[in-house]
XYZ file of C-alpha atoms in Angstrom:
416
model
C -336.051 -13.524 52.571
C -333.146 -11.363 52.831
C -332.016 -12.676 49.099
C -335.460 -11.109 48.367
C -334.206 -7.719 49.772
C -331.030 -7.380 48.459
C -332.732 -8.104 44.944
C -334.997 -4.874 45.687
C -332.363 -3.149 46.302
C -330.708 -3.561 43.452
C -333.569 -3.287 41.372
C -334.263 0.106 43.581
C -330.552 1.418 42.830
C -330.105 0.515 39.088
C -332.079 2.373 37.851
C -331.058 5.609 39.094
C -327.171 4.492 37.866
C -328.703 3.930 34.547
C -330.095 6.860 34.382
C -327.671 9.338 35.349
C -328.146 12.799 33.377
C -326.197 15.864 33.488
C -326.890 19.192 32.309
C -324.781 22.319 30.380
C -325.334 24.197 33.298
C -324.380 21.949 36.034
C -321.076 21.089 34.071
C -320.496 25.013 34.241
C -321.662 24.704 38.027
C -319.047 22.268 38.812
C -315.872 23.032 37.132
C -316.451 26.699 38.896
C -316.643 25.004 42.888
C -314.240 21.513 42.037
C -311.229 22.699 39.868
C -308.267 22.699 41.642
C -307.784 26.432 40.534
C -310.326 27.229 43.377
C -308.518 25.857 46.427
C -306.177 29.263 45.602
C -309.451 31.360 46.932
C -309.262 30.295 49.810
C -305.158 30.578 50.108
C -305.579 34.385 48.858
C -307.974 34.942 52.009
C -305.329 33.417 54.626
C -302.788 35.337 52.864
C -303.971 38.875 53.158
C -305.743 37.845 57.075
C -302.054 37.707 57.582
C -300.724 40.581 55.539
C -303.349 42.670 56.990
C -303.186 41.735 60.976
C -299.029 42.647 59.996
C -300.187 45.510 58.722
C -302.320 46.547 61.720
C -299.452 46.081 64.432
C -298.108 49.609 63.620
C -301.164 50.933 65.672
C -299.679 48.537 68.628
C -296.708 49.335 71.114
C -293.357 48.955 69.376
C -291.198 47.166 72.412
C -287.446 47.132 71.494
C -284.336 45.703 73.694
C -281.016 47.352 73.893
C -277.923 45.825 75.634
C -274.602 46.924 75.130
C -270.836 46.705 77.347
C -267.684 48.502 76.036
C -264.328 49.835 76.771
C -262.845 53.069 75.782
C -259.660 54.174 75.308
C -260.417 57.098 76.712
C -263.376 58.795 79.065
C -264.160 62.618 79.989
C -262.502 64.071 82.780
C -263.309 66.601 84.649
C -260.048 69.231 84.644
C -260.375 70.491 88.561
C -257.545 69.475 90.624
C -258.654 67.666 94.049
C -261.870 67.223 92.575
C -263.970 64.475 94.385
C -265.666 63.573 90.899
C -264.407 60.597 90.035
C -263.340 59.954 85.980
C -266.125 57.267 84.517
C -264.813 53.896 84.068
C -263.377 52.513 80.816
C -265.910 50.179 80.523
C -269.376 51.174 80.743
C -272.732 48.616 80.478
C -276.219 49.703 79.195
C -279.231 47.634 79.237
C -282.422 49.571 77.473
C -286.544 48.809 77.226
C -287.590 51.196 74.962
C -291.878 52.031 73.980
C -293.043 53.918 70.880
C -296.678 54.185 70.520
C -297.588 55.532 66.981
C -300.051 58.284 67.838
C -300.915 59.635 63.959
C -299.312 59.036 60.535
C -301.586 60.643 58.333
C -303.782 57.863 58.130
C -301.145 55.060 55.999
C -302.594 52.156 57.954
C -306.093 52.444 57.391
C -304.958 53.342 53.504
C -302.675 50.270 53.589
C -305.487 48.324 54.620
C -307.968 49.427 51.934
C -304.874 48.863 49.414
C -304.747 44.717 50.360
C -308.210 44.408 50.305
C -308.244 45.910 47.305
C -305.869 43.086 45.898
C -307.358 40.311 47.680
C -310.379 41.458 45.572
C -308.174 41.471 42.451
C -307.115 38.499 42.838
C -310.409 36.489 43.725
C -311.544 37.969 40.557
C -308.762 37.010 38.505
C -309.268 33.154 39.692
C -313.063 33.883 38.395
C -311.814 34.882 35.135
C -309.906 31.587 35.033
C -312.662 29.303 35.853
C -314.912 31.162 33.275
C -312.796 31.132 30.679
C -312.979 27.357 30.958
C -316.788 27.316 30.126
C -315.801 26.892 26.062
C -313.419 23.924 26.995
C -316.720 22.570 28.619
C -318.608 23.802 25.723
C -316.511 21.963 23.724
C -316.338 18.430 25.204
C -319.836 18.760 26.020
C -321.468 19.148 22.753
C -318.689 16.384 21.160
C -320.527 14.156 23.643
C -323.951 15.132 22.612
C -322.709 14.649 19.059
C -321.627 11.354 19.640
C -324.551 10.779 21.174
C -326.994 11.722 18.360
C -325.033 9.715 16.032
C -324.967 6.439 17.748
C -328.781 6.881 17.745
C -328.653 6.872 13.676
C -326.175 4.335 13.828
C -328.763 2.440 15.377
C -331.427 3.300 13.286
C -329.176 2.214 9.863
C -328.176 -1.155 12.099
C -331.827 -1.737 12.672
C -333.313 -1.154 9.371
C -330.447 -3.503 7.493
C -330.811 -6.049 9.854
C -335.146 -5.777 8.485
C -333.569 -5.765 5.226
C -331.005 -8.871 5.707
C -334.336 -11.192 6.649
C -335.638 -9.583 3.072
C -332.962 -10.508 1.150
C -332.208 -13.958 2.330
C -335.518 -14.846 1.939
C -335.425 -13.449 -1.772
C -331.854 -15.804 -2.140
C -333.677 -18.364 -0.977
C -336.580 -17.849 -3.613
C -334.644 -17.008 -6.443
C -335.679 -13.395 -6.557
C -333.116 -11.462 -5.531
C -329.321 -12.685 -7.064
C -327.034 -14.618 -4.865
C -324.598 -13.173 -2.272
C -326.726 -10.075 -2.158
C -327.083 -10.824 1.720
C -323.390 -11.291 2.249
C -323.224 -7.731 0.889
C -325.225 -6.924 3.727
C -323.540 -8.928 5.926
C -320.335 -6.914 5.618
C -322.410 -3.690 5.699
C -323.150 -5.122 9.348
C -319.987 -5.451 10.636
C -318.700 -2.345 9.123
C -321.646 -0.728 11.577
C -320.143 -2.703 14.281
C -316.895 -0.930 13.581
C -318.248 2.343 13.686
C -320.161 1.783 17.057
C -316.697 0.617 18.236
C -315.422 3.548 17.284
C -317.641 6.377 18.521
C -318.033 4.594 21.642
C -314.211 4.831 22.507
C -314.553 8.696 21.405
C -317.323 9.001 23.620
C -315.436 7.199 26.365
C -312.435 9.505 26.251
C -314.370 12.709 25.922
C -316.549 11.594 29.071
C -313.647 10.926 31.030
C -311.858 14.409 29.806
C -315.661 16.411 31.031
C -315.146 14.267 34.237
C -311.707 14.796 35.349
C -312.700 18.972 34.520
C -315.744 19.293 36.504
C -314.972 16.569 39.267
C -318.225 14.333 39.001
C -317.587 10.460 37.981
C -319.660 9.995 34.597
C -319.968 6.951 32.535
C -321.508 5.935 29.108
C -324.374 5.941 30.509
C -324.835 8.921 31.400
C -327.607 11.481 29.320
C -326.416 14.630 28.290
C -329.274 16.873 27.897
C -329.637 18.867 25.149
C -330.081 22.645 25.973
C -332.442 24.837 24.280
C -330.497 27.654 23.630
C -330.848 31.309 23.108
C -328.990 33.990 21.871
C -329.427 37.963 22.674
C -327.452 40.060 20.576
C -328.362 43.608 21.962
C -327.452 42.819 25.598
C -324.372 44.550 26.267
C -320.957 42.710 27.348
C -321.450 40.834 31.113
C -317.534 39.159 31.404
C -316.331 38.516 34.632
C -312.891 40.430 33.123
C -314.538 44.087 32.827
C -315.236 43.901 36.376
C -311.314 42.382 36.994
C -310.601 45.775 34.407
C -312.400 48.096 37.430
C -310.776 46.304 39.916
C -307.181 46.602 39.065
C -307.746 50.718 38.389
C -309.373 50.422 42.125
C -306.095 48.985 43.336
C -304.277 51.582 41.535
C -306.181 54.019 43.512
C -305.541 52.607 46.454
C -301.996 52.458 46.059
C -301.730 56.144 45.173
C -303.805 56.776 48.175
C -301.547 55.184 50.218
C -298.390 56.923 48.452
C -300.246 60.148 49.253
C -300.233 59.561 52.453
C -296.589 58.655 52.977
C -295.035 62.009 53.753
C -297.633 63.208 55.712
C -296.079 63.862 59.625
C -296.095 60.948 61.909
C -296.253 61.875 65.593
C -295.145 59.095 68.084
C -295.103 58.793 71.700
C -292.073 57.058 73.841
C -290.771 56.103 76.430
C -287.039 54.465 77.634
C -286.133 52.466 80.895
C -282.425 50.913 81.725
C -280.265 50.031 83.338
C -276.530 50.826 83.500
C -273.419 52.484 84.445
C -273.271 55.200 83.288
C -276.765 56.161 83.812
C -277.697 59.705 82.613
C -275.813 61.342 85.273
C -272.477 61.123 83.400
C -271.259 62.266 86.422
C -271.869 59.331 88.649
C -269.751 56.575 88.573
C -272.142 53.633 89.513
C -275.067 51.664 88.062
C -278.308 53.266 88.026
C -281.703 53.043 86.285
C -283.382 55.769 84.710
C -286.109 56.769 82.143
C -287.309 58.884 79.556
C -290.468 59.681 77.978
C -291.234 62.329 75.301
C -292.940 62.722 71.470
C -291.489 62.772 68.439
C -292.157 64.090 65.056
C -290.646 63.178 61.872
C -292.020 64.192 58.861
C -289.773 64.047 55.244
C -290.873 67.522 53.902
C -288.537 66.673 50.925
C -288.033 63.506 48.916
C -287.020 64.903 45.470
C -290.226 64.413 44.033
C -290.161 60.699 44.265
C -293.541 60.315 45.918
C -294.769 62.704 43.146
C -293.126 60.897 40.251
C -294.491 57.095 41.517
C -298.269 58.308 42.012
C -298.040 59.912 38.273
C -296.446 56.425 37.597
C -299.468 55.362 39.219
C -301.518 56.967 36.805
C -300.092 55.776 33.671
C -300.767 52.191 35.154
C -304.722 53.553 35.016
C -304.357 54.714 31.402
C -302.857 51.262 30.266
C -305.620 49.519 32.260
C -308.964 51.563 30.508
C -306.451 50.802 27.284
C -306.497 46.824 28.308
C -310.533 46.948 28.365
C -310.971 48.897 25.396
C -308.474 45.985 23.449
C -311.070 43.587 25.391
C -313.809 44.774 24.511
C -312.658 45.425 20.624
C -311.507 41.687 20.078
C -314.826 40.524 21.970
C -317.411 42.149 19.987
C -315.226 40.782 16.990
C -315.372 37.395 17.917
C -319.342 37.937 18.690
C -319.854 39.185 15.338
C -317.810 36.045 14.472
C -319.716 33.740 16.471
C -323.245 35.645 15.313
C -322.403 34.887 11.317
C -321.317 31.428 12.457
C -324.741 30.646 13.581
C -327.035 32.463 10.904
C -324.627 30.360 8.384
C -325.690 27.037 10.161
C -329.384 27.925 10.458
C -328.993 28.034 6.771
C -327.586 24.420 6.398
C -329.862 23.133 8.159
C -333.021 24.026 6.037
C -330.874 22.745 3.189
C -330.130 19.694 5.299
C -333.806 18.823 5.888
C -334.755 19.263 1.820
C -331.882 16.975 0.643
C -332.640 14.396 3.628
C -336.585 14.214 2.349
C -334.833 13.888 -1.238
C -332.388 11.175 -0.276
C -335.895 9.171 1.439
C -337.578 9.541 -1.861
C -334.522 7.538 -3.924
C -333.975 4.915 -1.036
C -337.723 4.548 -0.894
C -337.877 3.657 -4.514
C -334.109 1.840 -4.114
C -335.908 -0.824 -1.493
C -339.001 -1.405 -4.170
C -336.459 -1.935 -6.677
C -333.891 -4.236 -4.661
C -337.473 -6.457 -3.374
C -337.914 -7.400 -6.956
C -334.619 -8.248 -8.075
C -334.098 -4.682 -10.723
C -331.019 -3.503 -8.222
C -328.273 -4.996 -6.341
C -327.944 -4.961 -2.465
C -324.710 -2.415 -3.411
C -326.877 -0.096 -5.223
C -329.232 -0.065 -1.349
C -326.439 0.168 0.535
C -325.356 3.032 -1.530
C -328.222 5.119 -1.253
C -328.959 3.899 2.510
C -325.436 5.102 2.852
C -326.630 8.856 1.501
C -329.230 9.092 3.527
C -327.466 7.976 6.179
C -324.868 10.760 5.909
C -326.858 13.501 5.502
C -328.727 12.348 8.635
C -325.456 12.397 10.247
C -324.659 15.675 8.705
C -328.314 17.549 9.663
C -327.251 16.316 13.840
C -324.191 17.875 13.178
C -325.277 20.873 11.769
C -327.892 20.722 14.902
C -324.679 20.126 17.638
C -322.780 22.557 15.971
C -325.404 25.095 16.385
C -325.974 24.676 19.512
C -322.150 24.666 20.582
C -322.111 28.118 18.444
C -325.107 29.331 20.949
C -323.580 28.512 23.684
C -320.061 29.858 22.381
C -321.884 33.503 21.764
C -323.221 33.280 25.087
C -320.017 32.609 26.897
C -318.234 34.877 24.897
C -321.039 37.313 25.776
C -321.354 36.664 28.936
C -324.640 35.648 29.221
């Protein structure tokens, strides 16, 4: 009984090994949430939560410790003869807690703030360039898999129909119809088949394992890659992930000439000083005391030889170069569209010439196989124009693959 079950099972899990089938879009799915270039997200995030909470703890108390002992050549004196004020001793200790409590700086934390977000963003988006910009790698293995996959079908097909047409022939041999060694020719065709099918299924096997070590997911041989029906839209305007890293980066820049602008702007702090020591303020007591201080103070650079000037028009010119980057950008893109766009009406074209020579090559093998059954042609003259047919086949699914890999190209490339 429980040999019973574990057959089930098998027979219940097989199956769904077997299969297996992946999608275009769940390849571009994948590679986006499993290659390693993502874990850096998340290290960006830590990084600025840090940067930022450092940031923040100018707004907090500002504790500092002072402790200091010397000797001195020399100390004051007061000049009055008989005086009962005693000269301070040559060495002197000091021990100091001071507070500052930034009351207002113009606002540079809350603009430093805005400035790291602003680059966390940057950055994030940059990492989302990356990963995009790996969608024609994808493209790439993915449609050589699809490719390989179309042609073992044919392969299959030309294996199938010699093998009908070995039985023929050695049956004709064995008649006396057809000549002698015609079925060896045959025979090699065969295992010139089984060479190929060796061969695409080791190209298949390393291209599978390239698309699964990209996007993360364990395929196999096995596995169906769906074809996509594919569309292209030519009037939609550009959607890439690096116009939006283009705004970005000139948001940044704004946010670091905000901050700039706000760097010479007053900055009023609060204070306050307890210690220890001897002296303590009253210079004129000679013993350890404590004492304190509290107060305000102001500073505010009201000249910095134009520097702050000079960096945010620095600033500025980093803007100018940007909107220059995404007009380059967008130049060399709608370049390689109209690239891409040719590429495809160029294939659409070989295609319809594809399906006229592949009904003409039917015609001659379909009068080749009358001929070869009675004897008028050689099993070299078949496997010739089998052979034709054969390759255009091959050539009309690559015509097909390639157009579709163009498609998806455009769209990439668009942005779609």
């Amino acid at each position: 009984m429980k040999q019973l079950i574990i057959v089930l099972i098998l027979l219940s899990v097989l199956p769904s090994v077997a299969q297996q089938t992946i999608t275009l879009e769940e390849c571009y799915t994948l590679v986006t949430q499993n290659y390693p270039l993502v874990k850096q997200s998340k290290l960006f995030d830590m990084q600025n939560e840090l940067e930022s909470d450092v940031i923040s703890t100018s707004r907090l108390p500002q504790f500092n410790l002072d402790a200091q002992a010397i000797y001195q050549s020399d100390v004051v004196e007061v000049p009055i003869p008989d005086s009962s004020i005693e000269s301070l001793n040559n060495d002197q200790y000091r021990a100091t807690i001071s507070v500052n409590q930034l009351i207002y700086n113009g606002g540079v934390t809350d603009a430093s703030l805005n400035l790291k977000s602003a680059q966390l963003k940057t950055k994030q988006k940059q990492i989302e360039v990356s990963l995009y910009q790996l969608k024609q790698q994808i493209n790439q293995l993915y449609f050589s898999v699809l490719l390989a996959q179309e042609s073992k079908l044919l392969l299959n097909a030309k294996n199938t129909q010699l093998q009908a047409k070995l039985k023929e022939v050695q049956s004709g041999v064995k008649y006396g119809i057809i000549l002698p060694s015609s079925d060896k020719i045959l025979e090699a065709e065969l295992l010139k088949i089984s060479q190929q099918f060796q061969e695409l299924e080791s190209n298949k096997t390393m291209l599978i394992e390239t698309l699964s070590s990209l996007i993360s997911l364990p395929l196999y041989t096995s596995t169906l890659f769906q074809s996509p029906l594919l569309e292209t839209q030519i009037k939609n305007e550009l959607n890439r992930p690096e116009l939006e890293l283009f705004q970005l980066k000139k948001e940044e820049i704004e946010n670091s000439e905000s901050v700039l602008s706000k760097q010479n702007t007053p900055k009023l702090l609060g204070f306050a000083t307890g210690g220890y020591g001897n002296p303590g303020l009253n210079m004129l007591d000679n013993s350890f005391q404590t004492f304190y201080t509290v107060g305000f103070k102001l500073n505010w650079n009201i000249f910095d030889w134009k520097s702050n000037k000079k960096q945010r028009e620095s600033l500025l010119i980093n803007k100018d170069i940007v909107d220059n980057e995404t007009e380059i950008f967008k130049l060399n893109t709608n370049i390689e569209l109209n690239q891409q766009q040719k590429e495809i009406t160029k294939i659409e074209a070989f295609i319809i010439s594809d399906l006229s020579i592949i009904n003409l090559r039917k015609e001659v093998l379909k009068s080749a196989d009358s001929q070869l059954k009675n004897g008028v042609i050689t099993s070299s003259a078949y496997i010739t124009e089998l052979t034709n047919l054969y390759e255009d086949e091959n050539t009309l699914v690559k015509h097909k693959i390639q157009l579709q890999l163009a498609k998806a190209n455009y769209n990439v490339i668009k942005g779609l």
